[in-house]
Amino acid sequence: MITVRDLTVTFRAGNRLVPALRGVSLDVASGEVFGLVGESGSGKSTVLRVLAGLTRDWSGTLAIAGEPLGRRRTRAFHARVQMVFQDPYGSLHPRHTVDRALSEPLRIHRRAADRDARVLRALDDVGLDRSFRFRYPHQLSGGQRQRVAIARALILEPAVLLLDEPTSALDVSVQAEILNLLRRLRSERDLTMILVSHDLTVVGHMADRLAVMRHGQVVEEMPVDRLARGEPAHPYTRQLLRAAQGYDPATAEALLAEP
Amino acid sequence: MSESSPRAWLLAEAPASRHQAWLGRAYRSWRLFRRNPLAMAGLSVVLALLLLAVIGPWLAPHDPVAQILDRRLLPPGTPGNLLGTDELGRDILSRLLYGARITLTIVIMVAVLVAPLGLLVGTVAGYAGGWLDTVLMRLTDIFLAFPRLILALALVAALGPGIENAVIAIALTTWPPYARIARAETLTVRGSDFIAAARLQGASPIRLVVGHVMPLCTSSVIVRVTLDMAGIILTAAGLGFLGLGAQPPSPEWGAMVASGHGVLLDHWWVATMPGLAIFVVALGFNLLGDGLRDVLDPRAGQG
């Protein structure tokens, strides 16, 4: 479904060139949930932003459902690939009601018929009461906002959903609700997802396969059950796994000692 | 305290329609605004100006341009001429009341010309970036480089004196700060996730600028326009004073001050009455602008 070949991205910071991605290649099958894990700055979010078309300076080959992607994305692309952002406090327009946020995609894609019904259905789908329809984001909690963001991403019925740390800004109890919601939506709609997270438990809960990234490269790719059995091959992944199990001075030392 | 039902409807946690949500938000802002007594004072002055501009001609005891030469330079308090008469025997109160309409016309016309222009230039420059940004902002800099009144003077001198030309001149010299403000606001929201999300939905640049960026810039532009109203009134009065704005016998307040300054020492009221009117209205707009800023710009207000 999604093919990424030799994706290279270099950011310019003043006069310095900072490589963000160095030849990343990935394959995500249709209907699969693919996890991308790694520490901050490993380039995992950059992969998503390039796929979504938000980062325009890249080289390599991208294809979704066999169609190669260029620098500029078409409207049809946006109807097929949608994204949920990390920070639900920043991803909703502060002056737009939930209704406006949800009906805007329909208006952009000229899906005029039964707009009201679709907005209501989208609210039902993400488990928000219909009374939320005309509220502003500042009247919603973080979890509710993230539900609105998910509803907005799904209202065009895309085939691919890109998730950029969708739960890391939320409370633990709300995290579980959002993850369960995403799992349910995935099974109902046969969505292909790429889930970016630094949280191995989240990825373990959601993903079928995952890739571990570090310094802009993929260090290891594996099915999620190998992670669950605690037997990843690459030493860095093992470190990450140990780090996820809790704070351990030896692991912290080892992580810090590495370049 | 009884909770009246329209109030409950406006403050409903779960509005049932687009309308109700919008009105509810407006009502909340109004409640915030109402708590500020100075802002309310400013609002009353501006509303009073509006009212006088509408009904002034019916209130005025005399014809504002009727010259009665044997009733020249009567002091305030003279029966029949409450605020006195000027050097041509015209009733100052009547002239002030008629002049409110002229002042308001100038203010509204400038605001209508300037705010959208500055907003458009600023948001487009800020959102597009690149060469368009450079071109638009350098153009803005050129206008900013001239002292406002001098440029207005030059324009009026070129176009010919009169209220319409004064308005055009003032508008042309006032828009650059709004463009700057709008651009700065645009730059702060441009990189935000909600703009990225809108772009991901396939929104066109026009939709993004008009529907997503502009609503976030309007409040600071509105505040700035309101605060500048005082300056606009003063510039208009200044042009009138120099004989380049409204032409005699039109009762424009600045022109009235100008005609009174020759007799200021002996007959102070001729220049002072219109001067006071300018002062009160300018102050009113300033107070209103301050109050609006507290309500519309949450970063500045509430401290």
Coordinates of C-alpha atoms in Angstrom, one line a residue:
Chain A
M1 CA 0.0 0.0 0.0
I2 CA 2.7 2.4 1.0
T3 CA 6.2 2.2 -0.4
V4 CA 9.1 4.4 0.7
R5 CA 12.5 4.0 -1.1
D6 CA 15.7 5.7 -0.2
L7 CA 13.9 8.7 1.4
T8 CA 16.5 11.4 2.2
V9 CA 15.7 14.7 3.8
T10 CA 18.2 17.3 4.8
F11 CA 17.2 20.3 6.9
R12 CA 19.1 23.6 6.7
A13 CA 19.9 25.2 10.0
G14 CA 21.6 28.4 9.2
N15 CA 24.6 27.4 7.2
R16 CA 24.7 23.9 8.4
L17 CA 23.0 21.0 6.7
V18 CA 21.4 18.6 9.2
P19 CA 20.5 15.2 7.7
A20 CA 17.1 14.2 9.1
L21 CA 16.5 11.1 7.0
R22 CA 19.3 9.1 5.4
G23 CA 18.0 6.6 2.9
V24 CA 14.9 5.3 4.7
S25 CA 13.0 2.4 2.9
L26 CA 9.7 1.0 4.2
D27 CA 6.9 -1.1 2.9
V28 CA 3.5 -1.1 4.5
A29 CA 0.9 -3.6 3.4
S30 CA -2.7 -2.7 2.9
G31 CA -4.7 -3.0 6.1
E32 CA -1.6 -3.1 8.2
V33 CA -0.7 -1.0 11.2
F34 CA 3.0 -0.1 10.9
G35 CA 4.8 1.3 13.9
L36 CA 7.7 3.7 13.7
V37 CA 9.6 4.0 16.9
G38 CA 12.8 5.8 18.0
E39 CA 14.0 8.5 20.2
S40 CA 13.4 12.2 19.7
G41 CA 15.2 13.4 16.6
S42 CA 15.4 10.0 15.0
G43 CA 13.4 11.2 12.0
K44 CA 10.3 9.1 12.6
S45 CA 7.9 12.2 12.4
T46 CA 9.7 13.5 9.4
V47 CA 8.8 10.3 7.5
L48 CA 5.1 11.1 8.2
R49 CA 5.4 14.7 7.3
V50 CA 7.0 13.8 4.0
L51 CA 4.3 11.2 3.2
A52 CA 1.6 13.7 4.1
G53 CA 3.2 16.4 1.9
L54 CA 3.9 18.8 4.6
T55 CA 7.7 18.6 4.1
R56 CA 8.4 19.4 0.4
D57 CA 12.2 19.0 0.3
W58 CA 13.0 15.3 -0.1
S59 CA 14.5 12.9 -2.5
G60 CA 13.8 9.3 -3.0
T61 CA 10.7 7.5 -4.2
L62 CA 7.3 7.4 -2.6
A63 CA 4.2 5.5 -3.7
I64 CA 0.8 5.0 -2.3
A65 CA -1.3 2.2 -3.7
G66 CA 1.2 1.9 -6.6
E67 CA 0.9 5.6 -7.6
P68 CA 4.1 7.5 -7.3
L69 CA 3.9 10.7 -5.3
G70 CA 5.4 14.1 -6.4
R71 CA 6.2 17.2 -4.4
R72 CA 2.8 18.6 -4.7
R73 CA -0.2 16.5 -3.6
T74 CA -3.5 16.4 -5.5
R75 CA -6.8 16.8 -3.8
A76 CA -7.5 13.2 -4.5
F77 CA -4.4 12.3 -2.5
H78 CA -5.8 14.2 0.5
A79 CA -9.0 12.3 0.3
R80 CA -7.1 9.1 0.6
V81 CA -4.4 9.9 3.1
Q82 CA -5.1 11.8 6.3
M83 CA -3.1 12.5 9.4
V84 CA -3.7 12.9 13.2
F85 CA -1.3 15.2 15.0
Q86 CA 0.4 14.8 18.3
D87 CA -0.9 17.8 20.1
P88 CA -4.7 18.0 20.2
Y89 CA -4.4 21.5 21.6
G90 CA -2.6 22.8 18.5
S91 CA -4.3 20.8 15.7
L92 CA -7.8 22.4 16.0
H93 CA -8.4 25.9 14.9
P94 CA -9.2 27.9 18.0
R95 CA -12.0 30.0 16.3
H96 CA -13.7 27.1 14.5
T97 CA -16.4 25.0 16.1
V98 CA -16.3 21.2 16.0
D99 CA -19.0 21.5 13.3
R100 CA -16.8 23.7 11.1
A101 CA -13.7 21.5 11.6
L102 CA -15.6 18.5 10.5
S103 CA -17.6 20.0 7.6
E104 CA -14.6 21.9 6.1
P105 CA -13.1 18.7 4.5
L106 CA -16.5 17.9 3.0
R107 CA -16.7 21.4 1.6
I108 CA -13.2 21.4 0.2
H109 CA -13.9 18.1 -1.5
R110 CA -17.3 19.3 -2.7
R111 CA -19.2 16.6 -1.0
A112 CA -22.2 18.7 -0.4
A113 CA -24.9 16.1 -0.1
D114 CA -26.0 15.1 3.5
R115 CA -23.2 17.1 5.1
D116 CA -25.1 17.4 8.3
A117 CA -25.7 13.7 8.5
R118 CA -22.1 13.0 7.9
V119 CA -20.9 15.3 10.6
L120 CA -23.2 13.7 13.1
R121 CA -22.1 10.2 12.0
A122 CA -18.5 11.2 12.4
L123 CA -19.2 12.3 15.9
D124 CA -20.9 9.1 16.7
D125 CA -18.0 7.1 15.1
V126 CA -15.5 8.6 17.5
G127 CA -17.7 8.3 20.5
L128 CA -18.5 12.0 21.0
D129 CA -22.0 13.1 22.0
R130 CA -23.8 15.1 19.4
S131 CA -24.1 18.0 21.8
F132 CA -20.4 18.6 21.1
R133 CA -21.1 19.7 17.6
F134 CA -21.2 23.4 18.1
R135 CA -18.6 23.8 20.7
Y136 CA -15.3 25.5 20.3
P137 CA -12.0 23.6 21.0
H138 CA -11.4 25.5 24.3
Q139 CA -14.6 24.0 25.6
L140 CA -13.2 20.4 25.1
S141 CA -10.8 18.3 27.0
G142 CA -7.6 16.9 25.5
G143 CA -9.1 13.5 24.8
Q144 CA -12.2 15.1 23.3
R145 CA -10.1 17.3 21.1
Q146 CA -8.2 14.3 19.9
R147 CA -11.4 12.5 19.1
V148 CA -12.5 15.5 17.0
A149 CA -9.1 15.4 15.2
I150 CA -9.6 11.7 14.5
A151 CA -13.1 12.4 13.3
R152 CA -11.8 15.1 11.0
A153 CA -9.2 12.8 9.6
L154 CA -11.7 10.1 8.9
I155 CA -14.6 12.1 7.6
L156 CA -13.3 11.8 4.0
E157 CA -13.1 8.0 4.5
P158 CA -9.4 7.8 3.7
A159 CA -7.6 4.5 3.2
V160 CA -4.4 5.6 5.0
L161 CA -4.2 7.2 8.4
L162 CA -0.9 8.7 9.5
L163 CA -0.7 9.0 13.3
D164 CA 2.0 11.2 14.8
E165 CA 2.2 10.3 18.4
P166 CA -1.5 10.5 18.8
T167 CA -1.6 9.8 22.5
S168 CA 1.6 11.2 23.9
A169 CA 0.0 14.6 24.9
L170 CA -2.8 12.9 26.8
D171 CA -3.4 11.5 30.3
V172 CA -2.7 7.7 30.6
S173 CA -6.4 6.8 31.1
V174 CA -7.4 8.9 28.0
Q175 CA -4.5 7.3 26.1
A176 CA -6.1 3.9 26.4
E177 CA -9.5 5.2 25.3
I178 CA -8.0 6.8 22.2
L179 CA -5.9 3.7 21.4
N180 CA -9.0 1.5 21.7
L181 CA -10.9 3.9 19.5
L182 CA -8.2 3.7 16.8
R183 CA -8.2 -0.1 17.0
R184 CA -11.9 -0.2 16.6
L185 CA -11.9 2.2 13.7
R186 CA -9.2 0.2 12.1
S187 CA -11.0 -3.0 12.2
E188 CA -14.3 -1.4 11.1
R189 CA -12.8 0.4 8.1
D190 CA -9.8 -1.7 7.1
L191 CA -7.5 1.3 7.5
T192 CA -3.8 1.2 6.7
M193 CA -2.0 3.1 9.4
I194 CA 1.5 4.3 10.2
L195 CA 1.9 5.0 13.9
V196 CA 4.8 7.1 15.0
S197 CA 5.6 6.8 18.7
H198 CA 8.4 6.7 21.1
D199 CA 6.3 4.6 23.4
L200 CA 6.9 0.9 22.8
T201 CA 3.8 -0.2 24.7
V202 CA 1.6 1.9 22.5
V203 CA 3.2 0.4 19.4
G204 CA 3.0 -3.1 20.9
H205 CA -0.7 -2.5 21.5
M206 CA -1.5 -1.2 18.1
A207 CA 0.9 -2.3 15.4
D208 CA 1.4 -5.5 13.4
R209 CA 5.0 -4.7 12.4
L210 CA 7.4 -2.0 13.4
A211 CA 10.6 -0.3 12.3
V212 CA 13.1 1.1 14.8
M213 CA 14.7 4.3 13.7
R214 CA 17.8 6.1 14.9
H215 CA 19.8 9.0 13.5
G216 CA 17.6 9.1 10.4
Q217 CA 18.0 5.5 9.5
V218 CA 16.0 2.3 10.0
V219 CA 18.0 0.1 12.3
E220 CA 15.6 -2.8 12.5
E221 CA 12.3 -4.0 11.1
M222 CA 10.3 -6.8 12.7
P223 CA 6.8 -8.1 13.5
V224 CA 5.4 -6.9 16.7
D225 CA 5.3 -10.3 18.4
R226 CA 9.1 -10.5 18.3
L227 CA 9.1 -7.3 20.4
A228 CA 6.5 -8.8 22.7
R229 CA 8.7 -11.9 23.2
G230 CA 11.5 -9.5 24.1
E231 CA 13.9 -10.7 21.4
P232 CA 14.8 -8.0 19.0
A233 CA 18.0 -8.5 17.1
H234 CA 19.6 -5.1 17.1
P235 CA 21.3 -4.0 20.3
Y236 CA 19.8 -0.5 20.0
T237 CA 16.3 -2.0 20.0
R238 CA 17.1 -4.1 23.0
Q239 CA 18.3 -0.9 24.8
L240 CA 15.1 0.9 23.9
L241 CA 13.0 -2.0 25.2
R242 CA 14.9 -2.1 28.4
A243 CA 14.5 1.7 28.7
A244 CA 10.7 1.3 28.2
Q245 CA 10.5 -1.2 31.0
G246 CA 11.5 1.4 33.5
Y247 CA 14.4 3.5 34.6
D248 CA 17.5 1.5 35.0
P249 CA 20.8 3.2 35.7
A250 CA 22.8 0.8 33.6
T251 CA 20.6 1.3 30.6
A252 CA 20.6 5.0 30.9
E253 CA 24.4 5.0 31.2
A254 CA 24.6 2.8 28.1
L255 CA 22.3 5.1 26.1
L256 CA 24.2 8.2 27.1
A257 CA 27.6 6.6 26.4
E258 CA 26.7 5.8 22.8
P259 CA 27.4 8.6 20.2
Chain B
M1 CA -30.9 36.4 41.0
S2 CA -33.2 35.2 38.3
E3 CA -31.6 33.4 35.4
S4 CA -33.4 34.8 32.4
S5 CA -33.9 32.3 29.6
P6 CA -32.2 34.2 26.7
R7 CA -29.1 34.4 29.0
A8 CA -29.1 30.7 29.6
W9 CA -29.6 30.1 25.9
L10 CA -26.5 32.2 25.1
L11 CA -24.4 30.6 27.8
A12 CA -25.4 27.0 26.9
E13 CA -22.6 24.6 27.3
A14 CA -23.8 22.7 24.3
P15 CA -25.2 25.1 21.6
A16 CA -27.6 23.5 19.2
S17 CA -26.7 25.5 16.1
R18 CA -23.9 27.5 14.4
H19 CA -25.8 30.6 15.3
Q20 CA -26.1 29.9 18.9
A21 CA -22.4 29.0 19.2
W22 CA -21.4 32.2 17.5
L23 CA -23.8 34.4 19.6
G24 CA -22.8 32.6 22.7
R25 CA -19.2 33.5 22.1
A26 CA -20.0 37.1 21.3
Y27 CA -22.1 37.3 24.5
R28 CA -19.2 35.9 26.6
S29 CA -16.9 38.6 25.1
W30 CA -19.5 41.2 25.8
R31 CA -19.7 40.1 29.5
L32 CA -15.9 40.4 29.7
F33 CA -16.0 43.8 28.0
R34 CA -18.8 45.1 30.3
R35 CA -16.6 44.6 33.4
N36 CA -14.3 47.3 32.2
P37 CA -15.8 50.7 33.1
L38 CA -13.4 52.8 31.1
A39 CA -14.1 50.7 28.0
M40 CA -17.8 51.1 28.6
A41 CA -17.3 54.9 28.8
G42 CA -15.4 54.8 25.5
L43 CA -18.2 52.7 24.0
S44 CA -20.8 55.3 25.2
V45 CA -18.9 58.1 23.6
V46 CA -18.7 56.3 20.3
L47 CA -22.4 55.4 20.5
A48 CA -23.3 58.9 21.4
L49 CA -21.3 60.1 18.3
L50 CA -23.2 57.6 16.2
L51 CA -26.5 58.8 17.6
L52 CA -25.7 62.5 17.2
A53 CA -24.5 61.8 13.6
V54 CA -27.9 60.3 12.9
I55 CA -30.3 62.7 14.7
G56 CA -28.0 65.7 15.0
P57 CA -29.6 67.7 12.2
W58 CA -33.0 67.5 14.0
L59 CA -31.4 68.5 17.3
A60 CA -29.5 71.5 16.0
P61 CA -31.2 74.7 16.9
H62 CA -29.9 76.6 13.9
D63 CA -28.7 76.2 10.3
P64 CA -25.0 75.4 10.6
V65 CA -24.1 77.7 7.7
A66 CA -26.5 80.6 8.3
Q67 CA -24.5 83.7 9.0
I68 CA -26.0 86.3 11.2
L69 CA -23.4 89.0 11.3
D70 CA -24.9 91.1 14.1
R71 CA -24.8 88.0 16.4
R72 CA -21.0 87.4 15.9
L73 CA -18.7 86.0 18.6
L74 CA -21.4 85.6 21.3
P75 CA -20.0 83.8 24.4
P76 CA -21.3 80.4 25.5
G77 CA -24.5 80.5 27.5
T78 CA -26.1 83.2 25.3
P79 CA -29.8 82.4 25.0
G80 CA -30.4 80.7 21.7
N81 CA -26.7 80.0 21.2
L82 CA -25.8 77.6 24.0
L83 CA -22.1 77.2 23.0
G84 CA -21.8 80.7 21.5
T85 CA -21.3 81.8 17.9
D86 CA -18.3 82.1 15.7
E87 CA -16.8 85.0 13.8
L88 CA -19.5 84.8 11.2
G89 CA -22.3 84.5 13.6
R90 CA -22.9 80.8 13.1
D91 CA -24.2 78.7 16.0
I92 CA -21.3 76.6 17.3
L93 CA -23.6 73.9 18.8
S94 CA -25.4 73.4 15.5
R95 CA -22.1 73.3 13.6
L96 CA -20.7 70.7 16.1
L97 CA -23.8 68.5 15.7
Y98 CA -23.6 68.6 11.9
G99 CA -19.9 68.1 12.1
A100 CA -20.3 64.8 14.0
R101 CA -21.6 63.3 10.7
I102 CA -18.6 64.5 8.8
T103 CA -16.2 63.1 11.4
L104 CA -18.0 59.8 11.5
T105 CA -18.0 59.6 7.7
I106 CA -14.2 60.1 7.6
V107 CA -13.6 57.6 10.4
I108 CA -15.8 54.9 8.9
M109 CA -14.5 55.4 5.3
V110 CA -10.9 55.2 6.5
A111 CA -11.6 52.1 8.5
V112 CA -13.4 50.4 5.7
L113 CA -10.6 51.2 3.3
V114 CA -7.7 50.5 5.5
A115 CA -8.5 47.5 7.6
P116 CA -9.2 45.1 4.8
L117 CA -6.3 46.4 2.7
G118 CA -3.8 46.0 5.5
L119 CA -5.2 42.6 6.5
L120 CA -5.0 41.3 3.0
V121 CA -1.5 42.6 2.3
G122 CA -0.2 41.3 5.6
T123 CA -1.8 37.9 5.6
V124 CA -0.9 37.2 2.0
A125 CA 2.7 38.3 2.5
G126 CA 3.0 36.3 5.7
Y127 CA 1.5 33.2 4.4
A128 CA 3.1 33.1 0.9
G129 CA 6.6 34.1 2.1
G130 CA 9.3 34.2 -0.5
W131 CA 9.5 37.0 -3.1
L132 CA 5.8 38.0 -2.7
D133 CA 6.5 38.7 1.0
T134 CA 9.6 40.7 0.1
V135 CA 7.8 42.8 -2.5
L136 CA 4.7 43.5 -0.4
M137 CA 6.7 44.3 2.8
R138 CA 9.2 46.6 1.0
L139 CA 6.2 48.4 -0.5
T140 CA 4.9 48.7 3.1
D141 CA 8.2 50.0 4.2
I142 CA 8.2 52.7 1.6
F143 CA 4.8 54.0 2.8
L144 CA 6.0 53.8 6.4
A145 CA 9.1 55.8 5.6
F146 CA 7.2 59.0 5.1
P147 CA 5.8 60.9 8.0
R148 CA 2.1 60.3 7.9
L149 CA 0.8 63.9 7.9
I150 CA 3.4 65.0 5.3
L151 CA 2.5 62.2 2.9
A152 CA -1.2 63.0 3.4
L153 CA -0.5 66.6 2.8
A154 CA 1.3 65.8 -0.4
L155 CA -1.5 63.6 -1.6
V156 CA -4.2 66.1 -0.9
A157 CA -2.1 68.8 -2.5
A158 CA -1.9 66.6 -5.6
L159 CA -5.5 65.4 -5.6
G160 CA -7.0 68.7 -4.5
P161 CA -8.6 69.6 -1.2
G162 CA -11.9 68.0 0.0
I163 CA -13.2 65.4 2.3
E164 CA -13.0 62.5 -0.2
N165 CA -9.4 63.2 -1.0
A166 CA -8.5 63.6 2.6
V167 CA -10.0 60.2 3.3
I168 CA -8.0 58.7 0.4
A169 CA -4.8 60.4 1.6
I170 CA -5.3 59.3 5.2
A171 CA -6.1 55.7 4.1
L172 CA -3.0 55.5 1.9
T173 CA -0.9 56.6 4.8
T174 CA -2.5 54.4 7.5
W175 CA -2.6 50.9 6.1
P176 CA 1.1 49.9 6.5
P177 CA 1.0 49.3 10.3
Y178 CA -2.0 47.0 9.8
A179 CA -0.2 45.0 7.1
R180 CA 2.7 44.7 9.6
I181 CA 0.5 43.5 12.4
A182 CA -1.4 41.0 10.2
R183 CA 1.9 39.7 8.8
A184 CA 3.3 39.2 12.3
E185 CA 0.2 37.4 13.4
T186 CA 0.2 35.2 10.3
L187 CA 3.8 34.2 10.9
T188 CA 3.0 33.0 14.3
V189 CA 0.1 30.8 13.1
R190 CA 1.6 29.7 9.8
G191 CA 3.5 26.8 11.2
S192 CA 0.8 25.6 13.6
D193 CA -0.7 22.2 13.4
F194 CA -4.2 23.4 12.6
I195 CA -2.9 25.1 9.5
A196 CA -1.0 22.0 8.5
A197 CA -4.2 20.0 9.1
A198 CA -6.2 22.3 6.9
R199 CA -3.5 22.0 4.2
L200 CA -3.7 18.2 4.6
Q201 CA -7.4 18.3 3.9
G202 CA -6.5 19.8 0.5
A203 CA -7.5 23.4 1.4
S204 CA -6.5 25.9 -1.3
P205 CA -4.2 28.8 -0.3
I206 CA -7.1 31.2 -0.7
R207 CA -9.3 29.2 1.7
L208 CA -6.4 28.9 4.1
V209 CA -5.7 32.6 4.2
V210 CA -9.3 33.8 4.2
G211 CA -10.8 31.0 6.4
H212 CA -8.0 30.1 8.7
V213 CA -5.4 32.8 8.9
M214 CA -7.5 35.9 8.7
P215 CA -9.9 35.2 11.6
L216 CA -6.9 35.0 13.8
C217 CA -5.5 38.3 12.7
T218 CA -8.8 40.3 12.6
S219 CA -9.0 40.9 16.3
S220 CA -5.6 42.6 16.6
V221 CA -6.3 44.6 13.5
I222 CA -9.7 45.7 14.8
V223 CA -8.1 46.7 18.1
R224 CA -5.4 48.6 16.3
V225 CA -7.9 50.4 14.0
T226 CA -10.0 51.4 17.0
L227 CA -6.9 52.8 18.8
D228 CA -5.9 54.6 15.6
M229 CA -9.3 56.2 15.2
A230 CA -8.2 58.9 17.5
G231 CA -5.2 59.5 15.3
I232 CA -7.3 59.4 12.1
I233 CA -9.7 62.0 13.6
L234 CA -6.8 64.2 14.5
T235 CA -5.2 63.8 11.1
A236 CA -8.5 64.7 9.4
A237 CA -8.8 67.6 11.8
G238 CA -5.2 68.6 11.0
L239 CA -5.9 68.5 7.3
G240 CA -9.1 70.6 7.9
F241 CA -7.1 73.0 10.0
L242 CA -4.5 73.4 7.2
G243 CA -7.4 74.0 4.8
L244 CA -6.8 70.8 2.9
G245 CA -9.6 68.7 4.3
A246 CA -13.3 69.8 4.4
Q247 CA -13.8 73.2 2.8
P248 CA -15.7 76.1 4.2
P249 CA -18.4 76.5 5.1
S250 CA -18.6 72.8 5.9
P251 CA -18.7 72.4 9.7
E252 CA -15.8 70.0 10.0
W253 CA -14.3 70.1 13.5
G254 CA -10.7 70.6 12.4
A255 CA -11.7 73.4 10.1
M256 CA -13.7 75.0 12.9
V257 CA -10.6 75.0 15.1
A258 CA -8.7 76.6 12.3
S259 CA -11.2 79.4 11.7
G260 CA -11.3 80.0 15.5
H261 CA -7.5 80.2 16.1
G262 CA -7.4 83.8 14.8
V263 CA -9.6 85.0 17.6
L264 CA -8.5 82.5 20.2
L265 CA -7.2 85.0 22.7
D266 CA -10.3 87.2 22.8
H267 CA -13.0 84.6 22.0
W268 CA -11.6 81.3 23.2
W269 CA -14.8 79.3 22.7
V270 CA -14.7 79.5 18.9
A271 CA -11.7 77.1 18.7
T272 CA -12.2 75.4 22.1
M273 CA -15.6 73.9 21.5
P274 CA -14.7 71.9 18.4
G275 CA -11.4 71.1 20.0
L276 CA -13.2 69.6 23.0
A277 CA -15.4 67.6 20.7
I278 CA -12.3 66.2 18.9
F279 CA -10.7 65.5 22.3
V280 CA -13.8 63.7 23.7
V281 CA -14.3 61.5 20.6
A282 CA -10.6 60.7 20.2
L283 CA -10.5 59.7 23.9
G284 CA -13.6 57.6 23.5
F285 CA -12.2 55.7 20.6
N286 CA -9.0 55.1 22.6
L287 CA -10.8 53.8 25.6
L288 CA -12.9 51.6 23.4
G289 CA -9.8 50.2 21.7
D290 CA -8.2 49.4 25.0
G291 CA -11.2 47.6 26.2
L292 CA -11.5 45.7 22.9
R293 CA -8.0 44.6 23.2
D294 CA -8.6 43.1 26.6
V295 CA -11.5 41.1 25.2
L296 CA -10.3 40.2 21.8
D297 CA -6.6 39.7 22.4
P298 CA -6.4 37.2 25.3
R299 CA -2.6 37.5 25.5
A300 CA -2.7 41.2 26.4
G301 CA -5.7 41.1 28.6
Q302 CA -6.2 39.3 31.9
G303 CA -2.5 39.8 32.6

